[in-house]
Coordinates of C-alpha atoms in Angstrom, one line a residue:
M24 CA -1.0 196.9 53.2
S25 CA 1.9 196.4 55.7
K26 CA 3.2 193.0 56.7
R27 CA 1.8 193.5 60.3
R28 CA -1.6 194.4 58.9
K29 CA -1.7 191.4 56.7
L30 CA -0.7 189.1 59.5
K31 CA -3.4 190.5 61.7
D32 CA -5.9 190.0 58.9
L33 CA -4.8 186.3 58.6
Q34 CA -5.1 186.0 62.4
L35 CA -8.6 187.4 62.2
A36 CA -9.5 184.9 59.5
A37 CA -8.1 182.1 61.7
S38 CA -10.1 183.2 64.7
L39 CA -13.3 183.4 62.6
G40 CA -12.6 180.0 61.0
G41 CA -11.7 178.3 64.3
P42 CA -15.3 177.6 65.4
N43 CA -16.2 176.5 61.9
P44 CA -13.2 175.6 59.7
K45 CA -15.6 174.6 56.9
N46 CA -16.7 178.2 56.4
Y47 CA -15.9 178.9 52.7
Q48 CA -16.1 182.7 53.0
V49 CA -13.4 182.7 55.7
W50 CA -11.1 180.5 53.5
Y51 CA -11.8 182.7 50.5
H52 CA -10.8 185.8 52.5
R53 CA -7.6 184.1 53.6
H54 CA -6.9 183.0 50.0
A55 CA -7.4 186.6 48.8
I56 CA -4.9 187.9 51.4
L57 CA -2.3 185.3 50.4
E58 CA -2.9 185.9 46.7
D59 CA -2.2 189.6 47.3
I60 CA 1.1 188.6 49.0
L61 CA 2.3 185.8 46.9
L62 CA 1.4 187.2 43.5
G63 CA 2.3 190.8 44.5
K64 CA -1.0 192.4 43.5
S65 CA -0.8 195.2 46.0
N66 CA 2.7 196.5 45.1
N67 CA 3.0 195.3 41.5
S68 CA 5.9 193.1 42.5
S69 CA 6.9 190.1 40.3
S70 CA 5.2 186.8 40.7
I71 CA 6.7 183.9 42.5
S72 CA 7.6 182.4 39.2
T73 CA 7.2 183.5 35.6
S74 CA 4.3 181.1 35.3
T75 CA 2.1 181.1 38.5
L76 CA -1.4 179.8 39.3
N77 CA -4.2 182.1 40.1
R78 CA -7.1 180.9 42.3
D79 CA -8.9 179.3 39.3
G80 CA -5.9 177.1 38.5
E81 CA -5.1 179.0 35.4
T82 CA -1.6 180.2 34.4
K83 CA -0.8 183.8 34.9
E84 CA 2.2 185.2 33.1
E85 CA 4.0 188.0 35.0
E86 CA 6.5 190.6 33.8
G87 CA 9.2 189.4 36.2
E88 CA 12.2 190.8 34.4
E89 CA 10.6 194.2 34.0
N90 CA 9.8 194.4 37.7
K91 CA 13.2 193.2 38.6
D92 CA 14.8 196.2 36.7
K93 CA 12.4 198.6 38.4
N94 CA 13.4 197.4 41.8
G95 CA 17.1 197.5 41.3
G96 CA 18.0 193.8 40.8
D97 CA 17.7 190.6 42.8
D98 CA 18.2 192.2 46.2
G99 CA 15.0 194.2 46.0
G100 CA 12.1 193.2 48.3
N101 CA 9.7 192.9 45.4
C102 CA 11.8 190.6 43.1
H103 CA 13.3 187.2 43.4
G104 CA 16.3 188.1 45.6
E105 CA 17.1 186.6 48.9
R106 CA 15.0 189.0 51.0
Y107 CA 12.1 188.4 48.7
W108 CA 12.2 184.6 49.2
E109 CA 12.7 185.1 53.0
D110 CA 9.5 187.1 53.0
V111 CA 7.6 184.5 50.9
D112 CA 8.9 181.7 53.2
F113 CA 7.5 183.5 56.2
W114 CA 4.0 183.6 54.7
V115 CA 4.1 180.1 53.3
R116 CA 5.2 178.6 56.7
N117 CA 2.5 180.6 58.4
E118 CA -0.1 179.0 56.1
L119 CA 1.3 175.5 56.3
D120 CA 1.3 175.7 60.1
Y121 CA -2.2 177.0 60.2
T122 CA -3.6 174.3 57.9
A123 CA -1.8 171.6 59.9
Q124 CA -3.6 172.9 63.0
V125 CA -6.9 172.6 61.2
F126 CA -6.1 169.0 60.2
E127 CA -5.6 168.2 63.9
M128 CA -9.3 169.1 64.4
D129 CA -10.5 167.9 61.0
A130 CA -8.1 165.8 59.0
K131 CA -10.3 165.7 56.0
N132 CA -11.3 169.4 55.7
Y133 CA -11.6 170.0 52.0
H134 CA -11.1 173.8 52.2
A135 CA -7.9 173.4 54.2
W136 CA -6.5 170.9 51.8
S137 CA -7.4 172.9 48.8
H138 CA -5.9 176.1 50.3
R139 CA -2.7 174.3 51.3
Q140 CA -2.3 172.8 47.8
W141 CA -2.9 176.1 46.2
V142 CA -0.1 177.7 48.3
I143 CA 2.4 174.9 47.5
K144 CA 1.7 174.9 43.8
S145 CA 1.9 178.7 43.6
V146 CA 5.3 178.8 45.2
N147 CA 6.4 175.7 43.3
R148 CA 9.8 175.1 45.0
D149 CA 11.6 171.7 45.0
A150 CA 12.3 171.8 48.7
L151 CA 8.6 172.6 49.5
W152 CA 7.4 169.7 47.4
Y153 CA 9.8 167.4 49.2
E154 CA 8.7 168.6 52.6
E155 CA 5.0 168.1 51.7
K156 CA 5.7 164.5 50.7
I157 CA 7.1 163.9 54.2
F158 CA 4.0 165.6 55.6
A159 CA 1.7 163.4 53.7
H160 CA 3.7 160.3 54.8
K161 CA 3.3 161.5 58.4
L162 CA -0.4 161.8 58.2
I163 CA -0.7 158.4 56.4
N164 CA 1.3 156.8 59.2
E165 CA -1.0 158.3 61.8
D166 CA -4.1 157.2 59.9
P167 CA -3.7 154.9 57.0
F168 CA -7.4 155.2 56.2
N169 CA -7.1 159.0 55.7
N170 CA -8.0 159.3 52.0
S171 CA -7.2 163.1 52.1
A172 CA -3.6 162.3 53.0
W173 CA -3.4 159.8 50.2
N174 CA -4.8 162.3 47.8
H175 CA -2.2 164.8 49.0
R176 CA 0.6 162.4 48.4
W177 CA -0.7 161.9 44.8
F178 CA -0.9 165.7 44.4
V179 CA 2.7 166.2 45.7
S180 CA 4.1 163.3 43.7
H181 CA 2.6 164.7 40.5
R182 CA 3.6 168.3 41.4
G183 CA -0.1 169.2 41.1
C184 CA -0.7 168.0 37.6
N185 CA 2.3 166.5 35.9
T186 CA 2.5 162.9 34.7
I187 CA 5.2 161.1 36.5
S188 CA 8.0 158.9 35.0
E189 CA 8.0 155.1 35.1
E190 CA 10.8 155.1 37.7
Y191 CA 8.8 157.5 40.0
M192 CA 5.6 155.5 39.4
R193 CA 7.3 152.4 40.6
M194 CA 8.6 154.2 43.7
E195 CA 5.1 155.3 44.6
A196 CA 3.6 151.9 43.7
D197 CA 6.1 150.2 46.0
Y198 CA 5.1 152.7 48.7
A199 CA 1.4 151.7 48.3
I200 CA 2.3 148.0 48.3
K201 CA 4.1 148.3 51.6
A202 CA 1.2 150.2 53.1
A203 CA -1.2 147.5 51.8
E204 CA 1.0 144.8 53.4
L205 CA 0.5 146.5 56.8
D206 CA -3.3 146.3 56.4
P207 CA -4.6 144.6 53.3
Y208 CA -8.1 145.4 54.3
N209 CA -7.4 149.2 53.8
E210 CA -8.8 150.3 50.5
S211 CA -6.7 153.5 50.2
P212 CA -3.3 152.0 49.2
W213 CA -5.0 149.6 46.7
R214 CA -6.7 152.6 45.0
Y215 CA -3.5 154.5 45.0
L216 CA -1.6 151.6 43.4
L217 CA -4.2 151.1 40.7
G218 CA -4.4 154.8 39.9
L219 CA -0.7 154.9 39.4
I220 CA -0.6 151.9 37.0
R221 CA -3.7 153.1 35.1
E222 CA -2.2 156.5 34.6
F223 CA 1.1 154.9 33.4
L224 CA -0.8 152.8 30.9
F225 CA -2.7 155.8 29.7
S226 CA 0.5 157.8 29.1
L227 CA 2.0 154.8 27.1
E228 CA -1.1 154.6 24.9
H229 CA -0.8 158.3 24.1
K230 CA 2.9 157.8 23.3
E231 CA 1.9 155.1 20.9
E232 CA -0.6 157.3 19.2
D233 CA 2.0 160.0 18.7
S234 CA 4.5 157.5 17.4
E235 CA 2.1 156.2 14.8
K236 CA 2.0 159.6 13.2
V237 CA 5.7 159.5 12.4
Q238 CA 6.6 155.8 12.1
V239 CA 6.0 153.3 9.3
E240 CA 3.6 150.4 9.9
H241 CA 6.3 147.8 10.7
D242 CA 8.1 150.0 13.2
T243 CA 4.8 150.9 14.9
A244 CA 3.9 147.3 15.4
T245 CA 7.3 146.6 16.9
A246 CA 7.1 149.5 19.2
T247 CA 3.6 148.4 20.3
A248 CA 4.8 144.9 21.0
T249 CA 7.7 146.3 23.1
T250 CA 5.3 148.5 25.0
G251 CA 2.9 145.7 25.6
K252 CA 5.7 143.5 27.0
A253 CA 6.8 146.3 29.4
V254 CA 3.2 146.8 30.6
D255 CA 2.8 143.1 31.2
E256 CA 6.0 143.0 33.2
I257 CA 4.8 145.8 35.5
I258 CA 1.4 144.3 36.0
D259 CA 2.9 140.8 36.7
Y260 CA 5.3 142.3 39.2
Y261 CA 2.6 143.8 41.3
L262 CA 0.4 140.8 40.9
N263 CA 3.2 138.7 42.4
E264 CA 3.5 141.3 45.2
I265 CA -0.2 140.8 45.9
D266 CA 0.2 137.1 46.0
T267 CA 3.0 137.4 48.5
I268 CA 0.7 139.6 50.7
K269 CA -2.1 137.1 50.3
N270 CA 0.2 134.1 51.3
K271 CA 1.3 136.0 54.4
L272 CA -2.3 136.9 55.3
N273 CA -3.3 133.3 54.9
S274 CA -0.4 132.1 56.9
N275 CA -1.0 134.5 59.8
S276 CA -4.7 133.6 59.8
R277 CA -4.3 129.8 60.2
N278 CA -4.2 130.1 64.0
A279 CA -7.0 132.7 64.1
D280 CA -10.6 131.9 65.0
H281 CA -11.9 133.7 61.9
V282 CA -10.3 134.3 58.6
G283 CA -11.8 137.3 56.8
Y284 CA -12.0 137.5 53.1
C285 CA -9.9 140.4 51.9
T286 CA -12.2 142.0 49.5
Q287 CA -10.1 145.0 48.7
M288 CA -7.1 142.9 47.8
V289 CA -9.1 140.7 45.5
I290 CA -10.6 143.7 43.8
A291 CA -7.1 145.0 43.1
Q292 CA -6.2 141.6 41.6
V293 CA -9.3 141.7 39.3
D294 CA -8.5 145.3 38.1
L295 CA -4.8 144.4 37.4
L296 CA -5.7 141.2 35.6
E297 CA -8.3 143.0 33.5
M298 CA -5.6 145.5 32.3
K299 CA -4.0 142.5 30.5
N300 CA -7.0 142.4 28.1
D301 CA -5.1 140.4 25.5
D302 CA -4.2 137.6 27.9
L303 CA -7.0 135.0 28.0
N304 CA -5.5 133.3 31.0
A305 CA -5.4 136.5 33.0
I306 CA -9.0 137.3 32.0
G307 CA -10.0 133.8 33.1
V308 CA -8.4 134.3 36.6
A309 CA -10.1 137.7 36.9
L310 CA -13.5 136.0 36.0
K311 CA -12.9 133.5 38.8
Y312 CA -12.3 136.3 41.3
T313 CA -15.4 138.1 40.1
L314 CA -17.5 135.1 40.8
E315 CA -16.1 135.0 44.3
L316 CA -16.8 138.7 44.9
K317 CA -20.5 138.2 43.9
D318 CA -20.8 136.0 47.1
Q319 CA -18.2 137.8 49.3
D320 CA -19.4 141.3 48.5
P321 CA -23.2 140.9 48.3
I322 CA -23.9 144.7 48.7
R323 CA -22.4 145.2 45.2
K324 CA -23.6 141.9 43.7
S325 CA -25.2 143.6 40.7
Y326 CA -22.0 145.5 40.1
W327 CA -19.9 142.3 40.0
E328 CA -22.5 140.7 37.7
Q329 CA -21.9 143.5 35.3
R330 CA -18.1 143.1 35.6
E331 CA -18.6 139.4 35.0
Q332 CA -20.5 140.1 31.8
A333 CA -17.9 142.5 30.6
L334 CA -15.1 140.0 31.2
R335 CA -17.0 137.3 29.3
S336 CA -17.7 139.5 26.3

């Protein structure tokens, strides 16, 4: 299929999807065309990388070097030469522009987000990941309550599936704190922050399990104590950040006619304090906040009663 024919096919899919951008069959057709282009099914070209994702998220190994030899080296249109990447870039930009147009009509369109993320992960180039982080930031700035944009930032920060480093985790957590400071009543940055810290704690726990297999008992205990101290420092840092936001909120509300209880911020405090499960003082403070939430969040009163029981046990 020629480039012109493929472009017309994508334009047809766009025109069909325009009246109903949630039509799965249209997105599937568009996906199939792009898969044919990016994975080189129609002309047996090499894949975008030696390990590329198919539509089910599984890894597909391609014989890149073999195809490279057949096409006469890196300058061939079907291998990883300059012209090849120029061609790929054309199709990728076309898809990113199209999905961006869909988001202008429906910022939370699941099919558009899924399609965009598949394209990005399939191409898997550093520059594209960086651009997508800027794109996610732009959408969050436009609508801080857009959970889809927050989810996309998570996807981009993790390169689709990878666990991030402590340094990168802190960068993302600081980003969430700044967003929460702008509007503490917005649940999205708090969920993002808690997700990052929980993931980091989970990764540390697995590292400890691995170390126990090779270390003697004394060394393992020392490593566990060191890890626990590092975790407490991270949690305490963000609890202090939340206290700073709370103090600013209280200060700005003194002259207001009505001071609203910031439920989402208090919930974040409870979750962080509960992560320090060996600290009885932290659990006591979390219990105090849970009792407050039973009154301040009556719709979920039974849920907070369960949390209270769990903290007491």
